[in-house]
Amino acid sequence: MKLQNYVQSNEEENMKIRIKKLCALALTTLMAAGVANAETRTLVIASWAAPTHVFNQRMWPDFIKKLEEVSDGELTAEVKLNLVPPPAMADLVADGAADITFIFHGYNAGRFVTTQLVELPGVAGDAEATSVAYWRVWDKYLKAAGEQDEFKTIGMFMHGAAQIHTAEPIQSLADLNGMKVRSPGGVGSMIVDELGGIGIQVPGTKVYETLAARAADGVVMNVEARTSFNLDEVAPAVFLYPGGLYRGSFAALMNKETWDSFSPELQAKLDKGLFGEPMSRLFGKLWAEGDMSALENSRAAGLPIIEATDKDVELFNPIIEKISANIIDVVNAKGIDAVAAQKDFADITAEIMKETSR
């Protein structure tokens, strides 16, 4: 009986030891996980685009993957949608309510002026080429104006050539005269006004419902918007002008305190491997692919696609010259050599187009 009690006692003791070991192992595992989680910092990306937009479908996911790779696991990010309306996104990040966002400069009238220089029509190239050119021109010229000094600018990029999307087909640019046209702000709104359109300025997130309610007859946007904003349903007709009516100017911005909280080593990794030209190229490339795909889909669906004629070019050229002269004066007044910046933008775009066509 004593032997039996001894064996039983030993088994119970061994069981207790095993349980203690298991508990210790579990605790060690949890502690290790906690350390790992503590080492990986999650940044908040505020995105105002629709869930179906190329930003949320491709751009931010690709950015997050690259962020994790370049930072060697120190950083990741999560996307939060529609925290504030699009025009308030810059202030959201400046105030620290989010770490990163993207903005359309035209939604902030008067706040960002020099960026209008690259929105001017007349430069041939897709969104990838113009986005690379934009980063280089911004870094060399436009940054000096200080319009984004309150942020860490991590990318400057553009959508492709903006075209006209209407509920009913138009046959020429002259047909815009008297039409209600959603315009974006910046150069896009100037163009609509000069063509005699009645500009209705609402953010991209309100385009579908504005057109569906017939509060506008059409919209000027890049072709990819036909997918992101379901324009095929409410503006099935497309009028294509060579080189587009304008190109939208965008920036990806980071909260300055967030940036300053990174170690110098991490900052160096990000500036070399992701921020700046690499990010600008990535976003431009994805937008260029979206433009091509959207136009192909509209063609395949048999939707009306009308090409501009020489008469349209004759009508539009004086408008380009007038708006360009005004913007060059405005940019020069900011202490920027606008003519040199504009020439570099066109030359770099042409150079990138040659590189990507190989």
JSON list of C-alpha atoms in Angstrom, two decimals, residues 121 162-166 170 173-201 216-221 244-246 315-316 319-320 323:
[
{"chain": "A", "resi": 121, "resn": "PRO", "atom": "CA", "xyz": [-2.29, 69.16, -70.75]},
{"chain": "A", "resi": 162, "resn": "ALA", "atom": "CA", "xyz": [-8.42, 62.85, -67.99]},
{"chain": "A", "resi": 163, "resn": "GLN", "atom": "CA", "xyz": [-11.15, 62.35, -70.57]},
{"chain": "A", "resi": 164, "resn": "ILE", "atom": "CA", "xyz": [-14.83, 63.26, -70.80]},
{"chain": "A", "resi": 165, "resn": "HIS", "atom": "CA", "xyz": [-17.43, 60.73, -69.64]},
{"chain": "A", "resi": 166, "resn": "THR", "atom": "CA", "xyz": [-21.06, 61.59, -70.35]},
{"chain": "A", "resi": 170, "resn": "ILE", "atom": "CA", "xyz": [-20.99, 64.20, -77.39]},
{"chain": "A", "resi": 173, "resn": "LEU", "atom": "CA", "xyz": [-15.43, 69.62, -77.21]},
{"chain": "A", "resi": 174, "resn": "ALA", "atom": "CA", "xyz": [-17.76, 72.43, -78.24]},
{"chain": "A", "resi": 175, "resn": "ASP", "atom": "CA", "xyz": [-20.68, 70.31, -77.01]},
{"chain": "A", "resi": 176, "resn": "LEU", "atom": "CA", "xyz": [-19.52, 70.89, -73.42]},
{"chain": "A", "resi": 177, "resn": "ASN", "atom": "CA", "xyz": [-20.71, 74.48, -73.68]},
{"chain": "A", "resi": 178, "resn": "GLY", "atom": "CA", "xyz": [-23.66, 74.82, -71.29]},
{"chain": "A", "resi": 179, "resn": "MET", "atom": "CA", "xyz": [-23.40, 71.25, -69.99]},
{"chain": "A", "resi": 180, "resn": "LYS", "atom": "CA", "xyz": [-23.26, 70.50, -66.26]},
{"chain": "A", "resi": 181, "resn": "VAL", "atom": "CA", "xyz": [-19.92, 68.81, -65.76]},
{"chain": "A", "resi": 182, "resn": "ARG", "atom": "CA", "xyz": [-18.43, 67.49, -62.54]},
{"chain": "A", "resi": 183, "resn": "SER", "atom": "CA", "xyz": [-14.97, 69.03, -62.29]},
{"chain": "A", "resi": 184, "resn": "PRO", "atom": "CA", "xyz": [-12.27, 68.20, -59.76]},
{"chain": "A", "resi": 185, "resn": "GLY", "atom": "CA", "xyz": [-10.69, 71.51, -58.85]},
{"chain": "A", "resi": 186, "resn": "GLY", "atom": "CA", "xyz": [-7.27, 72.68, -60.01]},
{"chain": "A", "resi": 187, "resn": "VAL", "atom": "CA", "xyz": [-6.55, 72.70, -63.73]},
{"chain": "A", "resi": 188, "resn": "GLY", "atom": "CA", "xyz": [-9.46, 70.35, -64.44]},
{"chain": "A", "resi": 189, "resn": "SER", "atom": "CA", "xyz": [-11.96, 72.95, -63.25]},
{"chain": "A", "resi": 190, "resn": "MET", "atom": "CA", "xyz": [-10.23, 75.71, -65.20]},
{"chain": "A", "resi": 191, "resn": "ILE", "atom": "CA", "xyz": [-10.52, 73.64, -68.38]},
{"chain": "A", "resi": 192, "resn": "VAL", "atom": "CA", "xyz": [-14.22, 72.97, -67.88]},
{"chain": "A", "resi": 193, "resn": "ASP", "atom": "CA", "xyz": [-14.88, 76.67, -67.27]},
{"chain": "A", "resi": 194, "resn": "GLU", "atom": "CA", "xyz": [-12.98, 77.72, -70.40]},
{"chain": "A", "resi": 195, "resn": "LEU", "atom": "CA", "xyz": [-14.93, 75.20, -72.50]},
{"chain": "A", "resi": 196, "resn": "GLY", "atom": "CA", "xyz": [-18.19, 76.76, -71.31]},
{"chain": "A", "resi": 197, "resn": "GLY", "atom": "CA", "xyz": [-19.19, 73.92, -69.00]},
{"chain": "A", "resi": 198, "resn": "ILE", "atom": "CA", "xyz": [-21.06, 74.54, -65.78]},
{"chain": "A", "resi": 199, "resn": "GLY", "atom": "CA", "xyz": [-18.62, 73.16, -63.26]},
{"chain": "A", "resi": 200, "resn": "ILE", "atom": "CA", "xyz": [-20.00, 71.09, -60.39]},
{"chain": "A", "resi": 201, "resn": "GLN", "atom": "CA", "xyz": [-17.23, 70.41, -57.90]},
{"chain": "A", "resi": 216, "resn": "ALA", "atom": "CA", "xyz": [-24.46, 66.55, -63.77]},
{"chain": "A", "resi": 217, "resn": "ASP", "atom": "CA", "xyz": [-24.44, 65.54, -67.45]},
{"chain": "A", "resi": 218, "resn": "GLY", "atom": "CA", "xyz": [-20.89, 64.29, -67.39]},
{"chain": "A", "resi": 219, "resn": "VAL", "atom": "CA", "xyz": [-17.54, 64.23, -65.64]},
{"chain": "A", "resi": 220, "resn": "VAL", "atom": "CA", "xyz": [-13.90, 64.78, -66.53]},
{"chain": "A", "resi": 221, "resn": "MET", "atom": "CA", "xyz": [-11.77, 62.03, -64.97]},
{"chain": "A", "resi": 244, "resn": "GLY", "atom": "CA", "xyz": [-6.31, 64.32, -72.15]},
{"chain": "A", "resi": 245, "resn": "LEU", "atom": "CA", "xyz": [-7.76, 67.56, -70.79]},
{"chain": "A", "resi": 246, "resn": "TYR", "atom": "CA", "xyz": [-5.56, 67.53, -67.67]},
{"chain": "A", "resi": 315, "resn": "LEU", "atom": "CA", "xyz": [-10.55, 74.89, -80.14]},
{"chain": "A", "resi": 316, "resn": "PHE", "atom": "CA", "xyz": [-8.48, 73.56, -77.26]},
{"chain": "A", "resi": 319, "resn": "ILE", "atom": "CA", "xyz": [-7.31, 77.40, -73.94]},
{"chain": "A", "resi": 320, "resn": "ILE", "atom": "CA", "xyz": [-4.16, 75.44, -73.04]},
{"chain": "A", "resi": 323, "resn": "ILE", "atom": "CA", "xyz": [-4.27, 78.55, -68.64]}
]
